[in-house]
Amino acid sequence: MATITEVLEKYRDHLNPGFAKLLDFMGFGVVEHRAAGCRVWDEDGQEYLDFLGGFGVFSLGHNPPEVAAAVREQLALMPMSTRLMLSRQQADLADLLAEITPGDLQHVFFCNSGAEAVEGALKLVRLWFHQRGEERPKFVSAKESFHGKTLGSLSVSGRDKYRLPFAPLLPEVAHVPFGDAEALAAAVDERTAAVVLEPVQGEAGAIVPPDGYLTAARAACDRVGAKLILDEVQTGFGRTGYLFAAERDGVAPDVMCLAKALGGGVMPLGAFIATPELWQPMVGEPLLHTSTWGGNPLACAAGLAAVRSILDQNLAARAADLGERLLRGLHELAAKHPTLIRSVRGRGLLIGVEFHSEDVGSLTIAKLAQKRLLIAFALNKPEVMRLEPPLIVTAEEIDWVLGALAEALDETAELVAMLTGED
Ligand code: PLP
């Protein structure tokens, strides 16, 4: 087996050495080797508890046997599609998604990632207005939002750090403060094609909007005939304690974007699902938007097994229960360490702990890494540590993490006191 030095040398010479350094800085400068359930082992045989869950990918845990078996079965039959014949796997999965998603979402396009799902949703809305001869160049999305890093999905994402180096992006994207229904309504006008929102913001640091926000967003769209795109790439399939986070407000979008947990942590799989009305232009022009790998049999077999398993195990209810337990414990720790922790929030098992500074957050994460807990900061809000374990996590594992965090916070507090000369 290659030593870690050999792997690092290959990162230096052929991948991005800066990324390897970042992982090392976060305390994860080791080589991953195998994984099962909530546990991951590195090449030295060290065991880790995964509380990042692949940013929402591993809702069923790592390598869930029911998904792996479905993929193995499909692998033996036909891994990839001819693209010239019908696919039973796509048809079955689209049928299931249409059944479980809110409102009148019926028609699915399968792709390979979250960014592609958002990209496709933006294009679908553009196509719909184009066919009606209406000029609607504008999109409205939220500040600090994360929708992916392709040019289109990046355009509606809300963090300048990732956007500005790639300008010019899509023109006429208005970014409004998330959760502010009035600001959203003010930004939506007759030139707006769609509003794009995460129902709960993930990479912004687990930001839960006020109740009624999505209802207000729906109303703002309806007022001017704009479309509502909900990005449930991270929140979908039980993560927030609802099968889809939008269910809490009882809101149905015109398009919903899905990925991450959809592939069961075994295959990459994304999708967008739209209403029959919005889908109509695609029927006459079925080759306008295509993908070589999107909806391949292996990925759809994984998706079918994954979604069925999430439903069978009622993981949404589990996320709601265990999320409450975790939040309660985190609030207690925040009360004990008000100088370190600014706030704790989240919904279900999508939870953020915001520190007063990025440094304190990094220190605490590094201490947790030493205790072999896989955990990370939020991409668009580095002072927030996000907790997003597999939804199959146990109450005992949550309590263990709360204990480990209590120790890490005590150690961080001691270090901060030493550095600042306070007691
Ligand atoms: N949308 C949301 C809400 C996400 O959280 C992410 C990824 O974190 C994406 C889109 C992009 O997904 P991908 O990295 O698969 O392109």
Coordinates of N, CA, C and O and ligand atoms in Angstrom, one line a residue, residues 55 112-116 118 146-149 198 200 202-203 231-235 259-260 379 386, ligand 1:
F55 N -21.6 16.3 3.3 CA -22.5 17.4 3.1 C -23.9 17.0 2.7 O -24.6 17.6 1.9
N112 N -26.0 14.4 -13.0 CA -25.0 13.7 -12.2 C -24.6 14.5 -10.9 O -23.8 14.0 -10.2
S113 N -25.1 15.7 -10.7 CA -24.7 16.5 -9.6 C -25.7 17.5 -9.2 O -26.7 17.8 -10.0
G114 N -25.5 18.2 -8.1 CA -26.4 19.3 -7.7 C -26.3 20.5 -8.6 O -27.4 21.1 -9.0
A115 N -25.1 20.8 -9.0 CA -24.9 22.0 -9.8 C -25.7 21.8 -11.2 O -26.3 22.7 -11.7
E116 N -25.5 20.6 -11.7 CA -26.2 20.3 -13.0 C -27.7 20.3 -12.8 O -28.5 20.7 -13.8
V118 N -29.4 22.4 -10.8 CA -29.7 23.8 -10.7 C -29.6 24.4 -12.1 O -30.5 25.1 -12.6
F146 N -25.9 28.7 -1.7 CA -25.0 27.9 -2.4 C -25.8 27.0 -3.4 O -26.6 26.2 -2.9
H147 N -25.5 27.1 -4.7 CA -26.3 26.3 -5.6 C -25.4 25.5 -6.6 O -25.9 24.9 -7.5
G148 N -24.1 25.6 -6.4 CA -23.1 24.9 -7.2 C -22.1 25.8 -7.9 O -22.2 27.0 -7.7
K149 N -21.2 25.2 -8.6 CA -20.1 26.0 -9.1 C -19.9 26.0 -10.6 O -18.9 26.4 -11.1
E198 N -32.8 27.9 -1.4 CA -32.8 26.7 -0.6 C -33.8 26.9 0.5 O -33.8 28.0 1.1
V200 N -33.9 25.6 3.5 CA -33.0 26.0 4.6 C -31.6 26.1 4.0 O -31.2 25.2 3.3
G202 N -27.9 25.6 3.5 CA -26.9 24.7 4.0 C -25.5 25.3 4.2 O -25.1 25.6 5.3
E203 N -24.9 25.7 3.0 CA -23.5 26.2 3.1 C -23.4 27.6 3.7 O -22.4 28.0 4.1
D231 N -34.2 24.6 -4.3 CA -33.0 23.8 -4.4 C -33.0 22.9 -3.1 O -32.6 23.4 -2.0
E232 N -33.4 21.7 -3.3 CA -33.4 20.7 -2.1 C -32.3 19.7 -2.3 O -32.4 18.6 -1.8
V233 N -31.2 20.2 -2.9 CA -30.0 19.3 -3.1 C -29.5 18.8 -1.8 O -29.2 17.6 -1.6
Q234 N -29.5 19.7 -0.8 CA -28.9 19.3 0.5 C -30.1 19.0 1.5 O -29.9 18.2 2.4
T235 N -31.2 19.7 1.4 CA -32.3 19.5 2.4 C -33.2 18.3 2.1 O -34.0 17.9 3.0
A259 N -30.2 16.1 -5.4 CA -28.9 15.4 -5.7 C -28.5 14.7 -4.3 O -29.4 14.2 -3.6
K260 N -27.3 14.8 -4.1 CA -26.7 14.3 -2.8 C -27.3 13.0 -2.3 O -26.9 11.9 -2.9
L379 N -19.3 26.1 3.9 CA -18.5 26.6 2.8 C -18.6 28.2 2.6 O -17.7 28.9 2.3
R386 N -20.6 22.9 10.9 CA -21.9 22.3 10.5 C -21.9 20.9 11.0 O -20.9 20.2 10.9
Ligands
PLP1 N1 -27.3 23.1 -4.2 C1 -27.1 23.0 -2.9 C2 -28.1 23.4 -1.9 C3 -25.9 22.4 -2.4 O1 -25.7 22.3 -1.0 C4 -24.9 22.0 -3.3 C5 -23.7 21.4 -2.8 O2 -23.3 21.5 -1.7 C6 -25.2 22.1 -4.6 C7 -26.4 22.7 -5.1 C8 -24.1 21.7 -5.6 O3 -24.1 20.3 -5.7 P1 -22.8 19.6 -6.4 O4 -21.6 19.8 -5.5 O5 -23.3 18.2 -6.5 O6 -22.7 20.2 -7.7

